[in-house]
Coordinates of C-alpha atoms and ligand atoms in Angstrom, one line a residue:
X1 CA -23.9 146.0 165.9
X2 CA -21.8 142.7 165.9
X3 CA -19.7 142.8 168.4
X4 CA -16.6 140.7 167.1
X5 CA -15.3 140.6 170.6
X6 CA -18.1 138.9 171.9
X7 CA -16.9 135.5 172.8
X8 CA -20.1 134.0 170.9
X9 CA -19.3 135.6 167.7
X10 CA -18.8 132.5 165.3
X11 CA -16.0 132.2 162.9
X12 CA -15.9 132.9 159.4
X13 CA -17.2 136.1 157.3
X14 CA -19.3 138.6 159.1
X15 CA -22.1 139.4 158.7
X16 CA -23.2 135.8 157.8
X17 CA -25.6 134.6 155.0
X18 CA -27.6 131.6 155.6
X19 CA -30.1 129.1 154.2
X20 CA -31.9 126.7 154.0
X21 CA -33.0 124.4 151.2
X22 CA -35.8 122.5 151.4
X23 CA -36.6 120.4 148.7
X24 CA -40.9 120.7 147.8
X25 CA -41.2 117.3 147.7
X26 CA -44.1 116.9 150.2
X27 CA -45.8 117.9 153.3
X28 CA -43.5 120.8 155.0
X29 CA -41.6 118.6 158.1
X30 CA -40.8 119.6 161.3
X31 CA -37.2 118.9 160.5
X32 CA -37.4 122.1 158.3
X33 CA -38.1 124.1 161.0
X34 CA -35.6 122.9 163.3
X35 CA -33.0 123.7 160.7
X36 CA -35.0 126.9 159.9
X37 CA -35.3 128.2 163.4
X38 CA -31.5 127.8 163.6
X39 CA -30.5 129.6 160.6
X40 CA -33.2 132.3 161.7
X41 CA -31.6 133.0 164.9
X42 CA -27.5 133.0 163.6
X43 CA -28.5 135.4 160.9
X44 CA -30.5 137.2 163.4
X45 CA -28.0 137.3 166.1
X46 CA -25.3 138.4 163.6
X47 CA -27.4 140.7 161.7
X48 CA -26.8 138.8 158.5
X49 CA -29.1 137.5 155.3
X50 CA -31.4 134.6 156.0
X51 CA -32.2 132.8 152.6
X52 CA -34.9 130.6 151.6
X53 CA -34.0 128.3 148.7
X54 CA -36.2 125.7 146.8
X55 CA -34.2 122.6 145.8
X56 CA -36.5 121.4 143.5
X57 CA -34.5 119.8 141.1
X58 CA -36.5 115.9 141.1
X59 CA -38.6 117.3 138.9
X60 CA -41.2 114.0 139.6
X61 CA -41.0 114.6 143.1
X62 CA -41.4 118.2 143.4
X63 CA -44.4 119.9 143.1
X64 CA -45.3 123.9 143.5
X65 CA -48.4 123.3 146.0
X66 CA -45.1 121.2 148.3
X67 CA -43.6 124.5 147.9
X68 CA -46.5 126.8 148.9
X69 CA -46.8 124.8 151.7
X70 CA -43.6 124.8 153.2
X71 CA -43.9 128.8 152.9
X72 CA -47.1 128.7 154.6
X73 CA -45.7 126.6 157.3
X74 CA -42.2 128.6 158.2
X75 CA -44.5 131.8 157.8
X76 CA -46.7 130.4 160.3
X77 CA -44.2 129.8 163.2
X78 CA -42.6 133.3 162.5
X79 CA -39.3 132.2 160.7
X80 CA -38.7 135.3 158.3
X81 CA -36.6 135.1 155.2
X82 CA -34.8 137.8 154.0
X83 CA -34.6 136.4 150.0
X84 CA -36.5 133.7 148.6
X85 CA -38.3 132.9 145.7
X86 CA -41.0 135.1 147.2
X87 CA -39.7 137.8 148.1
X88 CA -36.9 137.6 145.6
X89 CA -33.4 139.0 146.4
X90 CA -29.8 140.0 144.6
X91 CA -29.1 136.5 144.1
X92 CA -31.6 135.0 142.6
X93 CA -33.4 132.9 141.4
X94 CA -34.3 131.0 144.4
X95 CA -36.1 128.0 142.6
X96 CA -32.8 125.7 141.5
X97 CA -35.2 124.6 138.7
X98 CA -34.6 128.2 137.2
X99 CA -30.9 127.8 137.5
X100 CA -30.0 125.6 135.1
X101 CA -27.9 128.0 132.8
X102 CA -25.3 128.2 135.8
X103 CA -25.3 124.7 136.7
X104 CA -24.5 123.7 133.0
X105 CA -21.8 126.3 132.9
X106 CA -20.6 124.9 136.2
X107 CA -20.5 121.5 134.6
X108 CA -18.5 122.7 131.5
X109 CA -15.9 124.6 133.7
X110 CA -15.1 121.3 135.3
X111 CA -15.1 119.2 132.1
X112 CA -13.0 121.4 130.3
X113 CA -11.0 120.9 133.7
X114 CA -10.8 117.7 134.1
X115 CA -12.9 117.0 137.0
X116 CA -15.3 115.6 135.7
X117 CA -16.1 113.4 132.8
X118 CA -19.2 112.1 131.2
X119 CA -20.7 109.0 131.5
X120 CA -22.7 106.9 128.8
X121 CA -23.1 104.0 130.9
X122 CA -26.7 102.7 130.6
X123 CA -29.6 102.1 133.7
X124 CA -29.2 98.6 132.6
X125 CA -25.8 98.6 133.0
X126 CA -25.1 100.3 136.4
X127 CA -28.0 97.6 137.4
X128 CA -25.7 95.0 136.6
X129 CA -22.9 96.6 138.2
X130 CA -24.6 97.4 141.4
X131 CA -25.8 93.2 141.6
X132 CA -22.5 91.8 141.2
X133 CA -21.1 94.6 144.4
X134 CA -24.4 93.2 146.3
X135 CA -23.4 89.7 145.9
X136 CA -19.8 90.0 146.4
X137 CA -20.5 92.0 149.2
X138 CA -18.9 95.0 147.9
X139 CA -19.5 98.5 148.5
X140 CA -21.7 100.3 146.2
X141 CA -20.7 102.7 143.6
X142 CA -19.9 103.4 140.1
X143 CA -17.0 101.3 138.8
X144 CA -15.2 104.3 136.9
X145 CA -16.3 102.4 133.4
X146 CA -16.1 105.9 131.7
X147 CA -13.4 107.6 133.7
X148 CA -10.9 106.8 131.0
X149 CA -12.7 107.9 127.7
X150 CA -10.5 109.9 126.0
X151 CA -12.0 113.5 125.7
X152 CA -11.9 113.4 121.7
X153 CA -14.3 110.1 122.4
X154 CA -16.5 111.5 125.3
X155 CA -17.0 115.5 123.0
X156 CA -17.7 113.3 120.1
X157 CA -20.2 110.5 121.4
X158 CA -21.9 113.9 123.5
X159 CA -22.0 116.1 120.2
X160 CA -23.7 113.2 118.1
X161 CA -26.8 113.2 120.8
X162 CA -25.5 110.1 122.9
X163 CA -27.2 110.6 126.6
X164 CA -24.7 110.5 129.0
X165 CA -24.7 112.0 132.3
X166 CA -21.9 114.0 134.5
X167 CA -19.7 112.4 137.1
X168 CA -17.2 114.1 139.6
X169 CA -14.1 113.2 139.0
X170 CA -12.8 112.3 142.9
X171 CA -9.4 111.9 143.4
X172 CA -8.1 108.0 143.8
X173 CA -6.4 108.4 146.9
X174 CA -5.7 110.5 149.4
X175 CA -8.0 112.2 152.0
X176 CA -10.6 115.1 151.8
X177 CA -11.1 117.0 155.2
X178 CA -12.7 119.3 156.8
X179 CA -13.9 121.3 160.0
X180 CA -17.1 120.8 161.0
X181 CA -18.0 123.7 164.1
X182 CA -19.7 121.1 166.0
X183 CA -17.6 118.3 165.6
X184 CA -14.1 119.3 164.5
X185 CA -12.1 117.9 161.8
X186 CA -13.8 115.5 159.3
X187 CA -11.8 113.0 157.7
X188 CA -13.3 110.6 154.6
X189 CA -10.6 108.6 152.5
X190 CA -11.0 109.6 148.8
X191 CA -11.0 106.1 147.4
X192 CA -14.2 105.4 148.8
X193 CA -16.3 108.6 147.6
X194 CA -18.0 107.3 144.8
X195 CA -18.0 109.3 141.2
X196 CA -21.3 111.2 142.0
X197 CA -23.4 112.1 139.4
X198 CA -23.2 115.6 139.5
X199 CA -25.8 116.3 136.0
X200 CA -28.6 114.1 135.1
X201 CA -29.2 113.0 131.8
X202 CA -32.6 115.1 131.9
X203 CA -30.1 118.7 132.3
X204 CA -30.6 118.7 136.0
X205 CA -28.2 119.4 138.5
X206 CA -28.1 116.7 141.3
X207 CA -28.2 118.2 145.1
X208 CA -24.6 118.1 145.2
X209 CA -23.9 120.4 142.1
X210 CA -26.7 122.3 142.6
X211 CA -26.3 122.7 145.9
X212 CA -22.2 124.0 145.6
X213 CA -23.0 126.2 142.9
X214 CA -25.4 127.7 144.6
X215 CA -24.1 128.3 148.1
X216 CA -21.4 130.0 145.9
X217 CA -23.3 132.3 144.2
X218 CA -25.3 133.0 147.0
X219 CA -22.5 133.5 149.0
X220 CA -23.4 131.8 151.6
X221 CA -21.2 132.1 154.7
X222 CA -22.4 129.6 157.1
X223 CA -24.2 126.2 156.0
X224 CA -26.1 124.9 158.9
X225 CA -28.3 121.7 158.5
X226 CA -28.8 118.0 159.6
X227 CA -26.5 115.6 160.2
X228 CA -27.8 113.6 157.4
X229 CA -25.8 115.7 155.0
X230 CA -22.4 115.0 156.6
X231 CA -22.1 112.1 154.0
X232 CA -22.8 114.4 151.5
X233 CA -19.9 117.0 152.8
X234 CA -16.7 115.7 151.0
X235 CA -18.3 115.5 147.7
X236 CA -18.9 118.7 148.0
X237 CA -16.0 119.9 149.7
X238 CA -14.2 118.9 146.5
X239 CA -16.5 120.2 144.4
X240 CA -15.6 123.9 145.8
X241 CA -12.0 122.7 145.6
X242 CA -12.3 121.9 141.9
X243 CA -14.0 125.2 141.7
X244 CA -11.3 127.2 143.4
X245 CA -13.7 128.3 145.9
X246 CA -13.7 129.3 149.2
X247 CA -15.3 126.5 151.8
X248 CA -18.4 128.2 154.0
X249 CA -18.1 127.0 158.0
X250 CA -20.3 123.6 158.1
X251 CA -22.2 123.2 160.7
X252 CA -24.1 119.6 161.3
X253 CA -26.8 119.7 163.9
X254 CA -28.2 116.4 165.5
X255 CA -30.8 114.4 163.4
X256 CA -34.5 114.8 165.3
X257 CA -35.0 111.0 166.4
X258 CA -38.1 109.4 168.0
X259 CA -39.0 108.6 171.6
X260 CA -38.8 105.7 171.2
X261 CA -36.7 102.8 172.8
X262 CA -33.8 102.8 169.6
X263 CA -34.3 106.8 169.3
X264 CA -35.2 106.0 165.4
X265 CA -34.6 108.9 163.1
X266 CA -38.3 111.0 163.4
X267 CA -40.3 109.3 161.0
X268 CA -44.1 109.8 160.1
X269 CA -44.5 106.3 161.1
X270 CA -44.3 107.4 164.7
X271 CA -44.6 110.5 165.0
X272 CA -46.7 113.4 162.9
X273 CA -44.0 115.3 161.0
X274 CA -46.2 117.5 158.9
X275 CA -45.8 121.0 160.4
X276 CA -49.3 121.7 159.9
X277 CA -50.6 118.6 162.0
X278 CA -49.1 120.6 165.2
X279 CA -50.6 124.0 163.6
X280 CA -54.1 122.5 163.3
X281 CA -54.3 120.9 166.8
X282 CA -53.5 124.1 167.8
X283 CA -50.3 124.0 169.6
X284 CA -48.7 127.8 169.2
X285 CA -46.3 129.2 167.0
X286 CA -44.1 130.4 169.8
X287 CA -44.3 127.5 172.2
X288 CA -43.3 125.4 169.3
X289 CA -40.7 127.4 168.2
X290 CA -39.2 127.1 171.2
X291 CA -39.7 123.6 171.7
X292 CA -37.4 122.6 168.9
X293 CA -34.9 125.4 170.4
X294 CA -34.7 123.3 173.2
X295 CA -34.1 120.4 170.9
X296 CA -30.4 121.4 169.5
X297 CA -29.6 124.6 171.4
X298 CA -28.9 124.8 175.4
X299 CA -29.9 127.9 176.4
X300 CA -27.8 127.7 179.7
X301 CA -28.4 127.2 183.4
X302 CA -31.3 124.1 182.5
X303 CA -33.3 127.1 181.1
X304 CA -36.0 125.2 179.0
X305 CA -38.8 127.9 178.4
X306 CA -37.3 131.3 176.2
X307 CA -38.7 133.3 173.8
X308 CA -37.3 133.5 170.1
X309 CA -36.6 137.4 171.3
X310 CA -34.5 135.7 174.0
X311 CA -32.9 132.9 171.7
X312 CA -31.6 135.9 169.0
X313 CA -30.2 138.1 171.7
X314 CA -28.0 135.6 173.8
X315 CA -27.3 133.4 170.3
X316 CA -24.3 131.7 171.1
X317 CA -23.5 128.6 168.3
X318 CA -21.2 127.4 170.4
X319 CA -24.1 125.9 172.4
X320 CA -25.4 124.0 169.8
X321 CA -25.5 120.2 170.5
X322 CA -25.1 117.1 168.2
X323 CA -26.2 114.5 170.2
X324 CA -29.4 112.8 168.8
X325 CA -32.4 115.3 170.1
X326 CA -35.8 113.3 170.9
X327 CA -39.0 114.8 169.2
X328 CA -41.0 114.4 172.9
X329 CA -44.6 115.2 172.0
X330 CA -45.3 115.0 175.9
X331 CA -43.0 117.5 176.8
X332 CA -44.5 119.5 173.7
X333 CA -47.7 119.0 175.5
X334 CA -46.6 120.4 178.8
X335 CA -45.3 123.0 177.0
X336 CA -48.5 124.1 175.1
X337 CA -50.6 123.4 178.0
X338 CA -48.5 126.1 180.4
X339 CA -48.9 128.6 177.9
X340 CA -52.5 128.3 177.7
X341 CA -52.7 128.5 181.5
X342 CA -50.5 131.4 181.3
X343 CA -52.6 133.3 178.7
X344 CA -54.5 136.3 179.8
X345 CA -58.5 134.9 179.3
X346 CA -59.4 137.8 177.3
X347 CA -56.1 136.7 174.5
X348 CA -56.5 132.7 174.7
X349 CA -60.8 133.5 173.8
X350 CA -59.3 135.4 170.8
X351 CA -57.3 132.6 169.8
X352 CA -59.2 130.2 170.8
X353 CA -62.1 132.3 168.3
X354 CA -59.6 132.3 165.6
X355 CA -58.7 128.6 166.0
X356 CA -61.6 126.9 166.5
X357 CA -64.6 129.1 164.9
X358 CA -63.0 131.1 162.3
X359 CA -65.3 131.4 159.3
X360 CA -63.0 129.4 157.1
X361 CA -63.1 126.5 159.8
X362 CA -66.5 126.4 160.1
X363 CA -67.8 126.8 156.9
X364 CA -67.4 123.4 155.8
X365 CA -68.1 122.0 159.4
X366 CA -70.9 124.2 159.6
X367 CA -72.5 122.8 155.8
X368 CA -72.6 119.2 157.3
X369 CA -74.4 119.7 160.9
X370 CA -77.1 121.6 158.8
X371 CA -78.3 118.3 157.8
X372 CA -78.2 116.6 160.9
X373 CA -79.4 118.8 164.1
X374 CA -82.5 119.6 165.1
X375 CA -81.6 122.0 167.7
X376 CA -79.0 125.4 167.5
X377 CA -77.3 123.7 171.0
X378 CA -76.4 120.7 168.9
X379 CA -74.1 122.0 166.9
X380 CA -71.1 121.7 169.4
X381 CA -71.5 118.3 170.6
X382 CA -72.2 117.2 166.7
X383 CA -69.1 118.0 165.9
X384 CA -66.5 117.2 167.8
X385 CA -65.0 114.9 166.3
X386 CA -64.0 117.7 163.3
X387 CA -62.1 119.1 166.3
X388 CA -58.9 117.3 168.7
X389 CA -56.7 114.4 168.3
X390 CA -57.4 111.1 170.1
X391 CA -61.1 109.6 169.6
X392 CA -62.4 107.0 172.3
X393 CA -62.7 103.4 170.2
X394 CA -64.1 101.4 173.4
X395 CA -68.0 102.2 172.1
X396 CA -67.6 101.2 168.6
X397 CA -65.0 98.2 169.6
X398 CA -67.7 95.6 168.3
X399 CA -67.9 97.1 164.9
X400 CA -64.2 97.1 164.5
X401 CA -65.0 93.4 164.6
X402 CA -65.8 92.6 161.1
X403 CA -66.9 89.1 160.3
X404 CA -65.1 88.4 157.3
X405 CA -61.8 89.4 158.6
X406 CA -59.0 88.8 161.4
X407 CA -57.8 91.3 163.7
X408 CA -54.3 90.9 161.7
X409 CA -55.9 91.6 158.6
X410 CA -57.8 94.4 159.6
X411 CA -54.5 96.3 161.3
X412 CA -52.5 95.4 158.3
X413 CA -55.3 97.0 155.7
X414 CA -55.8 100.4 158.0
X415 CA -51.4 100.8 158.1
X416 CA -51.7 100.3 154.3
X417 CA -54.9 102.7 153.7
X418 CA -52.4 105.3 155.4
X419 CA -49.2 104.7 153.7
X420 CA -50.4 104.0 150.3
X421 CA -52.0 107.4 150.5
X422 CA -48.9 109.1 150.1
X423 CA -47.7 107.6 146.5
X424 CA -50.8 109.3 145.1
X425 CA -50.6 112.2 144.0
X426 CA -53.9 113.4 144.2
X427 CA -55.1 111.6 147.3
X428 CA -52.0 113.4 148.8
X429 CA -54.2 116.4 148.6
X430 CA -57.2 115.3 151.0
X431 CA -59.6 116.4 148.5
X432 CA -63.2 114.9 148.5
X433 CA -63.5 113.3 145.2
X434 CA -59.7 112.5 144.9
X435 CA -59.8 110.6 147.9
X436 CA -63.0 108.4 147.5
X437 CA -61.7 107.3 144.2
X438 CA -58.4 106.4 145.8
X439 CA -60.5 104.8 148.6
X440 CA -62.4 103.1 146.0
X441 CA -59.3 101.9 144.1
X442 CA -57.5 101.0 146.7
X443 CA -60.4 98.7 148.0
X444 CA -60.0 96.8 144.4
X445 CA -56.3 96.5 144.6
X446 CA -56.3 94.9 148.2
X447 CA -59.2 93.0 147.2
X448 CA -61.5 94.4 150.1
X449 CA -65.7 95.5 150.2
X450 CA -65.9 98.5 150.0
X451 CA -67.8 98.5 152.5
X452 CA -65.3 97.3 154.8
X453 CA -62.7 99.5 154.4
X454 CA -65.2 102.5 155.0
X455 CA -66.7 101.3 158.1
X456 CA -63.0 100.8 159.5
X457 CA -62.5 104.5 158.3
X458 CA -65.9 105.8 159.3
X459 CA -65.1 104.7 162.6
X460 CA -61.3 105.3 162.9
X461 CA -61.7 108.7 162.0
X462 CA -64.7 109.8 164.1
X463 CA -65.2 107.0 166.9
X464 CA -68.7 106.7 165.9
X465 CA -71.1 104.8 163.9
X466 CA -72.9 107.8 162.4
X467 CA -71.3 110.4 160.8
X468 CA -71.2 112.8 157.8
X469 CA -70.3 111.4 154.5
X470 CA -67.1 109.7 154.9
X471 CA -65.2 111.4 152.5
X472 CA -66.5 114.9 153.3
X473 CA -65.9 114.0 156.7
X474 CA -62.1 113.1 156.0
X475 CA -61.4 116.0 154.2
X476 CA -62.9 118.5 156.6
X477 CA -60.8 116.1 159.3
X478 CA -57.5 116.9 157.0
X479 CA -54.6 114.9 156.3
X480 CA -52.8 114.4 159.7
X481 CA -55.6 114.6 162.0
X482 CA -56.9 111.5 160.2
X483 CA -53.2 110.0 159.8
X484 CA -53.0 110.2 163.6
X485 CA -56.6 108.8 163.9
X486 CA -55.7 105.9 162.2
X487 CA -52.8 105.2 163.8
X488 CA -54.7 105.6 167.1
X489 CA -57.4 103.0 165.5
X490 CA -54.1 100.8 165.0
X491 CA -52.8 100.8 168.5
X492 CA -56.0 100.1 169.8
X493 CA -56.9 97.2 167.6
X494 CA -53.7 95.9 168.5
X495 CA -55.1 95.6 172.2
X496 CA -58.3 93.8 171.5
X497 CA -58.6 90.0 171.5
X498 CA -58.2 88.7 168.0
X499 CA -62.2 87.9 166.9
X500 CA -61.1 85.3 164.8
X501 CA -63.1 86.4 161.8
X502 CA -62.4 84.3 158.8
X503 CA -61.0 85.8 155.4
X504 CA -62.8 85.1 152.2
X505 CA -59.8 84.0 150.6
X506 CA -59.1 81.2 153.0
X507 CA -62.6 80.8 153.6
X508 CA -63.9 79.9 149.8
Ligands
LIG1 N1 -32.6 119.8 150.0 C1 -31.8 119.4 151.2 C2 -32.9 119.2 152.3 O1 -34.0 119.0 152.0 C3 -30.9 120.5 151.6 C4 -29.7 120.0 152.4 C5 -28.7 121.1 152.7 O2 -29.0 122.0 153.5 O3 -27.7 121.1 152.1 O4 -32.7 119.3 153.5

């Protein structure tokens, strides 16, 4: 039972219903299950509703395989939702792209209001407004062109088919506040929120609407995300005030940042932030679960190792912190490593079984030594490289010399080979085919042999010479083991002497 003497018990409606909203829009990121772990635990503590909502209304960006994944993930590290567009629930849906009935009559409540207004101003135009902020040094925003249309103007210019889209209507002076249970009182002056778009001209609801409307209906107590979103906060704290509706309790954990000198915000840049890179190097569920506890939530006396058990039964919000938490893979390392060491030998060869040499792993692995070992004993050795992070570069380092090209040039194609991967859709995937003919295209576009480009993979990915076919070989590697290769291939590149090769473009 909650005990509402407890000194831990939070403010605001008992018992609490949380969320979180992750928007499918690519691979599921750790930051999701920071946030997710979180909400887990307050609704656990207080014996309230945990819900899982999809916020997938950029309908180019979002994608139902994004979605699956993200699922997939959270289920993996034991984060349990109560209602989601799974499981279902009595406030659903939980997809915001099946909403849109009660966004739209969300939108006409507040332009019958008054608080908001329509806006016909074209891409072309807001272009040209945006420029002439930039070069006077302005702040950004909407000018207010079509605050003023008169609503017989605006109903008319709407009913004859004119696309327009939906803009708050934020007050021009004044201040909107409010308390955030990590930080205290937020203050933001009116005059500089801008006139958010609040409905696309497609129908859709932008995150703020959407996201209002349905903490609302949801009824969502507690809102409990990243620090990113405190930005975000006063437009929708007016929203609910245009509404008439009651505020949930906001709290704003610390942004995960990098360990690096400037604590940069975690990016995949420097750091793996897919969820399933750390599932498929086989760090565990519950060591990393309670290595991102440790990142926003002091369990007291300097206590670093505690079991989610532990976490929901001495809950206490007050001990979350804001300060900027640093994403240490070493200590994440150390972590892993001491559990393995403190497994029973019997329970880490059953994992180690289900990790390693499950059927579905080896299958593939399993289709590719066939053609290449003579002996049964083979097999292991053959394939490491399908297996770990890290491979050793210092016996191929004279192939990573190519004759054509300069060290430079050679870094510079591997970081684009990685990046560029993401803007297609279907490489995205790690599929076989996709990727060869995005490795194919992408050799065209750069202006590259291909032959060049999959040598430097060939070897970044495996550290040898001789391999599988590439492409089968990356896709049984997967996404972020081949990410991290790469970047690995990168750093040590950047420690040889340059060879001085000479480019065929300067060279001709
Ligand atoms: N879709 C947002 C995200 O991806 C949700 C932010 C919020 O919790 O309000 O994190």
């Amino acid at each position: 039972m909650v005990d509402a003497n407890d000194s831990a018990t939070p403010p605001g409606v008992l018992p609490p219903r949380v969320r979180i909203a992750p928007s499918p829009t690519g691979d599921p990121h750790v930051g999701t299950a920071y946030i997710g772990l979180f909400n887990f635990v307050f609704a656990r503590r207080w014996e309230g509703a945990f819900v899982l909502r999809i916020e997938d209304t950029d309908q180019t960006r979002s994608s139902r395989s994004s979605e699956e994944s993200i699922l997939g993930a959270l289920r993996w590290l034991g984060i349990e939702w109560d209602e989601g567009p799974d499981v279902g629930g009595p406030h659903g849906p939980y997809r915001q792209s099946e909403r849109l009935p009660m966004y739209r009559e969300a939108v006409d409540r507040l332009l019958d209001d008054g608080k908001a207004y329509r806006c016909f101003c074209s891409k072309e135009r807001l272009d040209e407004v945006r420029k002439i902020q930039m070069a006077e040094r302005k702040p950004s925003g909407y000018d207010r062109h079509c605050r003023d249309l008169s609503v017989e103007e605006s109903t008319a210019r709407a009913a004859a088919g004119e696309g327009h889209t939906v803009r708050m209507m934020v007050p021009l002076a004044g201040t909107t506040q409010w308390i955030d249970e990590l930080r205290g009182t937020q203050s933001f002056e009116n005059r500089l929120i801008d006139d958010q778009v609040i409905l696309k001209s497609d129908g859709f609801p932008t995150y703020h609407l959407a996201n209002v409307v349905d903490d609302h209906h949801m009824r969502i107590t507690h809102v409990i995300r990243g620090e990113e979103w405190i930005s975000s906060t006063p437009k929708h704290v007016l929203l609910y005030e245009a509404f008439g509706w009651d505020l949930p309790r906001f709290y704003h954990l610390g942004l995960l940042r990098n360990s690096d000198k400037n604590k940069s915000k975690l990016s995949k840049r420097k750091n793996p932030v897919s969820i399933f890179h750390y599932r498929d190097l086989g760090y565990m569920p519950a060591t990393f679960l309670n290595f991102l506890g440790n990142l926003g939530y002091s369990f007291g006396d300097d206590r670093e190792r505690f079991s989610l058990r532990e976490m929901i039964d001495t809950f206490d919000a007050r001990r979350l912190s804001v300060g900027g938490p640093v994403f240490d893979p070493v200590k994440l390392e150390a972590f892993n490593g001491d559990d393995i060491r403190a497994m029973d030998a019997g329970a880490l060869q059953e994992m180690l079984m289900k990790h390693c040499l499950s059927p579905e792993r080896l299958g593939p692995i399993v289709a590719q030594a066939q053609e290449r070992i003579t002996r049964l004993d083979d097999f292991l050795p053959y394939v490491s490289f399908f297996y770990g992070g890290a491979v050793d570069y210092t016996q191929v380092e004279a192939k990573l010399r190519l004759k054509k090209r300069n060290k430079k040039e050679v870094i510079k194609i591997v970081e684009a080979f990685v990046q560029e991967i993401e803007s297609d859709p279907e490489a995205r995937g790690f599929e076989k085919a996709a990727l060869e003919s995005y490795a194919r295209a992408f050799c065209e576009r750069h202006g590259w042999k291909t032959k060049e480009i999959f040598t430097l993979l060939r070897l970044g990915c495996t550290g040898r010479t001789a391999a599988p076919p590439l492409f089968d070989t990356l896709a049984i590697c997967g996404k972020d083991r081949v990410r991290m290769r790469l970047r690995g291939l990168v750093a040590f590149l950047k420690t040889m002497d340059d060879w001085g090769g000479e480019s065929p473009a300067q060279g001709a």
